[in-house]
Amino acid sequence: MKITLLTGKTYNIEQAFDFDLKVVKNPRAKKLTLRIDSKERLPVLTIPRYCSQKKAIEFVENHRLWIKESLARLPEHKPFENGETISLFGKDVTITHAPERRLGAKIEDGRLLVSGDIEFLHRRDKDFIKKKAQSEFLRRSNKYAKKLGETINGVTIKDTKSRWGSCSSLNNLNYNWRIALAPDFVINYLMAHEVAHLRHPDHSQRFWHCVAGLCPDYTEGESWLKRHGKDLYLYE
Ligand SMILES: [Zn+2]
């Protein structure tokens, strides 16, 4: 943002720093202030009408440590928000708060309608995704299991912190609910991976050969998870 100084010159204050800074000019502000925009994860500097460039820069410099510490303290999670578009089972849906409805949550015309108090939007959203994931992941896993001539006992949706999926010796498959937020080819890769474990309880060559048979483009799903998997943990 360009600001005009008392001298009439304009300058771009953001460029004075080696970190991102948002500058807001507020003629009604009495003094320089700094705050953290937690959504954008940025420090925001508010500049009053009369302020020199030197003073503004000095002010930010004096708060360098505070900025760094404040940014580091920001939570690494965010709730689902009204109006936010997420990918759900490979399709974009916009989370839409619909307090007038009495339906819990429902997908309709590219929207994920969530009723009830806005305060519970995140929880209702998550509950809905977990419930849907159970039937959707069971359906997809069954499809692969059938190809192998194997049977699945059941699918359990987990809220694990590190694993995407697992396969028990009793032919129960477990999936992390967050995988519902990944692209379609990633979901399919993971289902193929866990189903292949029904036959091979290891990561041998024969296992990967089996995965490839179920999901020919599995390497794309695998590398997506390696690169972007941690982003799915934004939602707690
Ligand atoms: Zn595995």
mmCIF file of N, CA, C and O in Angstrom, residues 125-164:
data_model
loop_
_atom_site.group_PDB
_atom_site.id
_atom_site.type_symbol
_atom_site.label_atom_id
_atom_site.label_comp_id
_atom_site.label_asym_id
_atom_site.label_seq_id
_atom_site.Cartn_x
_atom_site.Cartn_y
_atom_site.Cartn_z
ATOM 1 N N ASP A 125 -20.512 -29.721 10.661
ATOM 2 C CA ASP A 125 -19.850 -29.979 9.400
ATOM 3 C C ASP A 125 -18.983 -31.227 9.488
ATOM 4 O O ASP A 125 -19.048 -32.116 8.655
ATOM 5 N N LYS A 126 -18.170 -31.243 10.512
ATOM 6 C CA LYS A 126 -17.247 -32.359 10.710
ATOM 7 C C LYS A 126 -18.024 -33.659 10.947
ATOM 8 O O LYS A 126 -17.689 -34.699 10.365
ATOM 9 N N ASP A 127 -19.053 -33.602 11.768
ATOM 10 C CA ASP A 127 -19.872 -34.796 12.026
ATOM 11 C C ASP A 127 -20.474 -35.321 10.729
ATOM 12 O O ASP A 127 -20.511 -36.518 10.485
ATOM 13 N N PHE A 128 -20.941 -34.374 9.904
ATOM 14 C CA PHE A 128 -21.546 -34.756 8.624
ATOM 15 C C PHE A 128 -20.512 -35.432 7.722
ATOM 16 O O PHE A 128 -20.771 -36.478 7.127
ATOM 17 N N ILE A 129 -19.331 -34.835 7.639
ATOM 18 C CA ILE A 129 -18.280 -35.385 6.770
ATOM 19 C C ILE A 129 -17.881 -36.785 7.247
ATOM 20 O O ILE A 129 -17.734 -37.706 6.447
ATOM 21 N N LYS A 130 -17.774 -36.951 8.555
ATOM 22 C CA LYS A 130 -17.386 -38.249 9.095
ATOM 23 C C LYS A 130 -18.442 -39.317 8.791
ATOM 24 O O LYS A 130 -18.116 -40.445 8.437
ATOM 25 N N LYS A 131 -19.687 -38.921 8.925
ATOM 26 C CA LYS A 131 -20.787 -39.861 8.674
ATOM 27 C C LYS A 131 -20.810 -40.261 7.198
ATOM 28 O O LYS A 131 -20.915 -41.427 6.850
ATOM 29 N N LYS A 132 -20.712 -39.241 6.343
ATOM 30 C CA LYS A 132 -20.702 -39.486 4.898
ATOM 31 C C LYS A 132 -19.504 -40.329 4.499
ATOM 32 O O LYS A 132 -19.601 -41.201 3.635
ATOM 33 N N ALA A 133 -18.363 -40.039 5.117
ATOM 34 C CA ALA A 133 -17.123 -40.747 4.793
ATOM 35 C C ALA A 133 -17.275 -42.237 5.064
ATOM 36 O O ALA A 133 -16.770 -43.069 4.312
ATOM 37 N N GLN A 134 -17.981 -42.555 6.131
ATOM 38 C CA GLN A 134 -18.152 -43.963 6.484
ATOM 39 C C GLN A 134 -18.789 -44.735 5.316
ATOM 40 O O GLN A 134 -18.284 -45.765 4.897
ATOM 41 N N SER A 135 -19.891 -44.226 4.795
ATOM 42 C CA SER A 135 -20.569 -44.953 3.714
ATOM 43 C C SER A 135 -19.815 -44.837 2.389
ATOM 44 O O SER A 135 -19.707 -45.794 1.629
ATOM 45 N N GLU A 136 -19.263 -43.650 2.125
ATOM 46 C CA GLU A 136 -18.551 -43.437 0.858
ATOM 47 C C GLU A 136 -17.268 -44.275 0.791
ATOM 48 O O GLU A 136 -16.973 -44.894 -0.226
ATOM 49 N N PHE A 137 -16.514 -44.303 1.885
ATOM 50 C CA PHE A 137 -15.262 -45.060 1.902
ATOM 51 C C PHE A 137 -15.540 -46.567 1.883
ATOM 52 O O PHE A 137 -14.779 -47.337 1.313
ATOM 53 N N LEU A 138 -16.639 -46.974 2.502
ATOM 54 C CA LEU A 138 -17.014 -48.388 2.484
ATOM 55 C C LEU A 138 -17.361 -48.801 1.049
ATOM 56 O O LEU A 138 -16.930 -49.841 0.568
ATOM 57 N N ARG A 139 -18.105 -47.935 0.371
ATOM 58 C CA ARG A 139 -18.507 -48.209 -1.010
ATOM 59 C C ARG A 139 -17.274 -48.347 -1.909
ATOM 60 O O ARG A 139 -17.132 -49.305 -2.656
ATOM 61 N N ARG A 140 -16.364 -47.359 -1.803
ATOM 62 C CA ARG A 140 -15.165 -47.390 -2.649
ATOM 63 C C ARG A 140 -14.272 -48.572 -2.317
ATOM 64 O O ARG A 140 -13.700 -49.202 -3.206
ATOM 65 N N SER A 141 -14.129 -48.871 -1.028
ATOM 66 C CA SER A 141 -13.260 -49.977 -0.615
ATOM 67 C C SER A 141 -13.840 -51.303 -1.071
ATOM 68 O O SER A 141 -13.111 -52.189 -1.510
ATOM 69 N N ASN A 142 -15.162 -51.432 -0.962
ATOM 70 C CA ASN A 142 -15.826 -52.658 -1.395
ATOM 71 C C ASN A 142 -15.603 -52.931 -2.872
ATOM 72 O O ASN A 142 -15.424 -54.069 -3.289
ATOM 73 N N LYS A 143 -15.611 -51.834 -3.632
ATOM 74 C CA LYS A 143 -15.407 -51.950 -5.078
ATOM 75 C C LYS A 143 -14.034 -52.588 -5.373
ATOM 76 O O LYS A 143 -13.918 -53.499 -6.178
ATOM 77 N N TYR A 144 -13.014 -52.103 -4.657
ATOM 78 C CA TYR A 144 -11.662 -52.636 -4.850
ATOM 79 C C TYR A 144 -11.541 -54.054 -4.298
ATOM 80 O O TYR A 144 -10.899 -54.910 -4.887
ATOM 81 N N ALA A 145 -12.173 -54.290 -3.143
ATOM 82 C CA ALA A 145 -12.080 -55.603 -2.506
ATOM 83 C C ALA A 145 -12.686 -56.670 -3.420
ATOM 84 O O ALA A 145 -12.153 -57.771 -3.544
ATOM 85 N N LYS A 146 -13.785 -56.302 -4.067
ATOM 86 C CA LYS A 146 -14.464 -57.221 -4.977
ATOM 87 C C LYS A 146 -13.524 -57.640 -6.110
ATOM 88 O O LYS A 146 -13.456 -58.805 -6.484
ATOM 89 N N LYS A 147 -12.783 -56.633 -6.610
ATOM 90 C CA LYS A 147 -11.823 -56.912 -7.691
ATOM 91 C C LYS A 147 -10.794 -57.950 -7.261
ATOM 92 O O LYS A 147 -10.307 -58.728 -8.078
ATOM 93 N N LEU A 148 -10.431 -57.931 -5.985
ATOM 94 C CA LEU A 148 -9.417 -58.858 -5.469
ATOM 95 C C LEU A 148 -10.032 -60.153 -4.966
ATOM 96 O O LEU A 148 -9.316 -61.078 -4.578
ATOM 97 N N GLY A 149 -11.355 -60.174 -4.913
ATOM 98 C CA GLY A 149 -12.025 -61.340 -4.355
ATOM 99 C C GLY A 149 -11.883 -61.417 -2.844
ATOM 100 O O GLY A 149 -11.896 -62.495 -2.253
ATOM 101 N N GLU A 150 -11.722 -60.241 -2.230
ATOM 102 C CA GLU A 150 -11.583 -60.183 -0.766
ATOM 103 C C GLU A 150 -12.859 -59.587 -0.166
ATOM 104 O O GLU A 150 -13.636 -58.948 -0.867
ATOM 105 N N THR A 151 -13.051 -59.790 1.124
ATOM 106 C CA THR A 151 -14.204 -59.158 1.777
ATOM 107 C C THR A 151 -13.743 -58.249 2.913
ATOM 108 O O THR A 151 -12.746 -58.530 3.582
ATOM 109 N N ILE A 152 -14.509 -57.187 3.083
ATOM 110 C CA ILE A 152 -14.205 -56.217 4.137
ATOM 111 C C ILE A 152 -15.228 -56.411 5.251
ATOM 112 O O ILE A 152 -16.424 -56.562 4.983
ATOM 113 N N ASN A 153 -14.728 -56.431 6.473
ATOM 114 C CA ASN A 153 -15.653 -56.567 7.601
ATOM 115 C C ASN A 153 -16.365 -55.270 7.918
ATOM 116 O O ASN A 153 -17.537 -55.252 8.246
ATOM 117 N N GLY A 154 -15.631 -54.202 7.835
ATOM 118 C CA GLY A 154 -16.232 -52.911 8.132
ATOM 119 C C GLY A 154 -15.229 -51.796 7.936
ATOM 120 O O GLY A 154 -14.031 -52.040 7.821
ATOM 121 N N VAL A 155 -15.758 -50.568 7.853
ATOM 122 C CA VAL A 155 -14.912 -49.388 7.723
ATOM 123 C C VAL A 155 -15.175 -48.493 8.922
ATOM 124 O O VAL A 155 -16.330 -48.220 9.269
ATOM 125 N N THR A 156 -14.113 -48.086 9.573
ATOM 126 C CA THR A 156 -14.234 -47.186 10.721
ATOM 127 C C THR A 156 -13.546 -45.871 10.397
ATOM 128 O O THR A 156 -12.441 -45.873 9.847
ATOM 129 N N ILE A 157 -14.213 -44.781 10.690
ATOM 130 C CA ILE A 157 -13.636 -43.458 10.445
ATOM 131 C C ILE A 157 -12.949 -42.984 11.718
ATOM 132 O O ILE A 157 -13.562 -42.961 12.793
ATOM 133 N N LYS A 158 -11.684 -42.637 11.588
ATOM 134 C CA LYS A 158 -10.892 -42.252 12.762
ATOM 135 C C LYS A 158 -10.486 -40.779 12.706
ATOM 136 O O LYS A 158 -10.453 -40.175 11.643
ATOM 137 N N ASP A 159 -10.145 -40.288 13.882
ATOM 138 C CA ASP A 159 -9.660 -38.909 13.975
ATOM 139 C C ASP A 159 -8.187 -38.968 14.382
ATOM 140 O O ASP A 159 -7.784 -38.376 15.368
ATOM 141 N N THR A 160 -7.407 -39.714 13.618
ATOM 142 C CA THR A 160 -6.004 -39.899 13.982
ATOM 143 C C THR A 160 -5.184 -38.671 13.608
ATOM 144 O O THR A 160 -5.558 -37.896 12.737
ATOM 145 N N LYS A 161 -4.055 -38.541 14.284
ATOM 146 C CA LYS A 161 -3.219 -37.372 14.065
ATOM 147 C C LYS A 161 -2.128 -37.602 13.022
ATOM 148 O O LYS A 161 -1.513 -36.670 12.531
ATOM 149 N N SER A 162 -1.855 -38.850 12.695
ATOM 150 C CA SER A 162 -0.752 -39.073 11.769
ATOM 151 C C SER A 162 -1.072 -40.040 10.636
ATOM 152 O O SER A 162 -0.518 -39.913 9.557
ATOM 153 N N ARG A 163 -1.945 -40.976 10.864
ATOM 154 C CA ARG A 163 -2.183 -41.990 9.843
ATOM 155 C C ARG A 163 -3.369 -41.646 8.955
ATOM 156 O O ARG A 163 -4.357 -41.083 9.399
ATOM 157 N N TRP A 164 -3.245 -42.029 7.690
ATOM 158 C CA TRP A 164 -4.360 -41.826 6.750
ATOM 159 C C TRP A 164 -5.289 -43.020 6.732
ATOM 160 O O TRP A 164 -6.475 -42.905 6.495
#
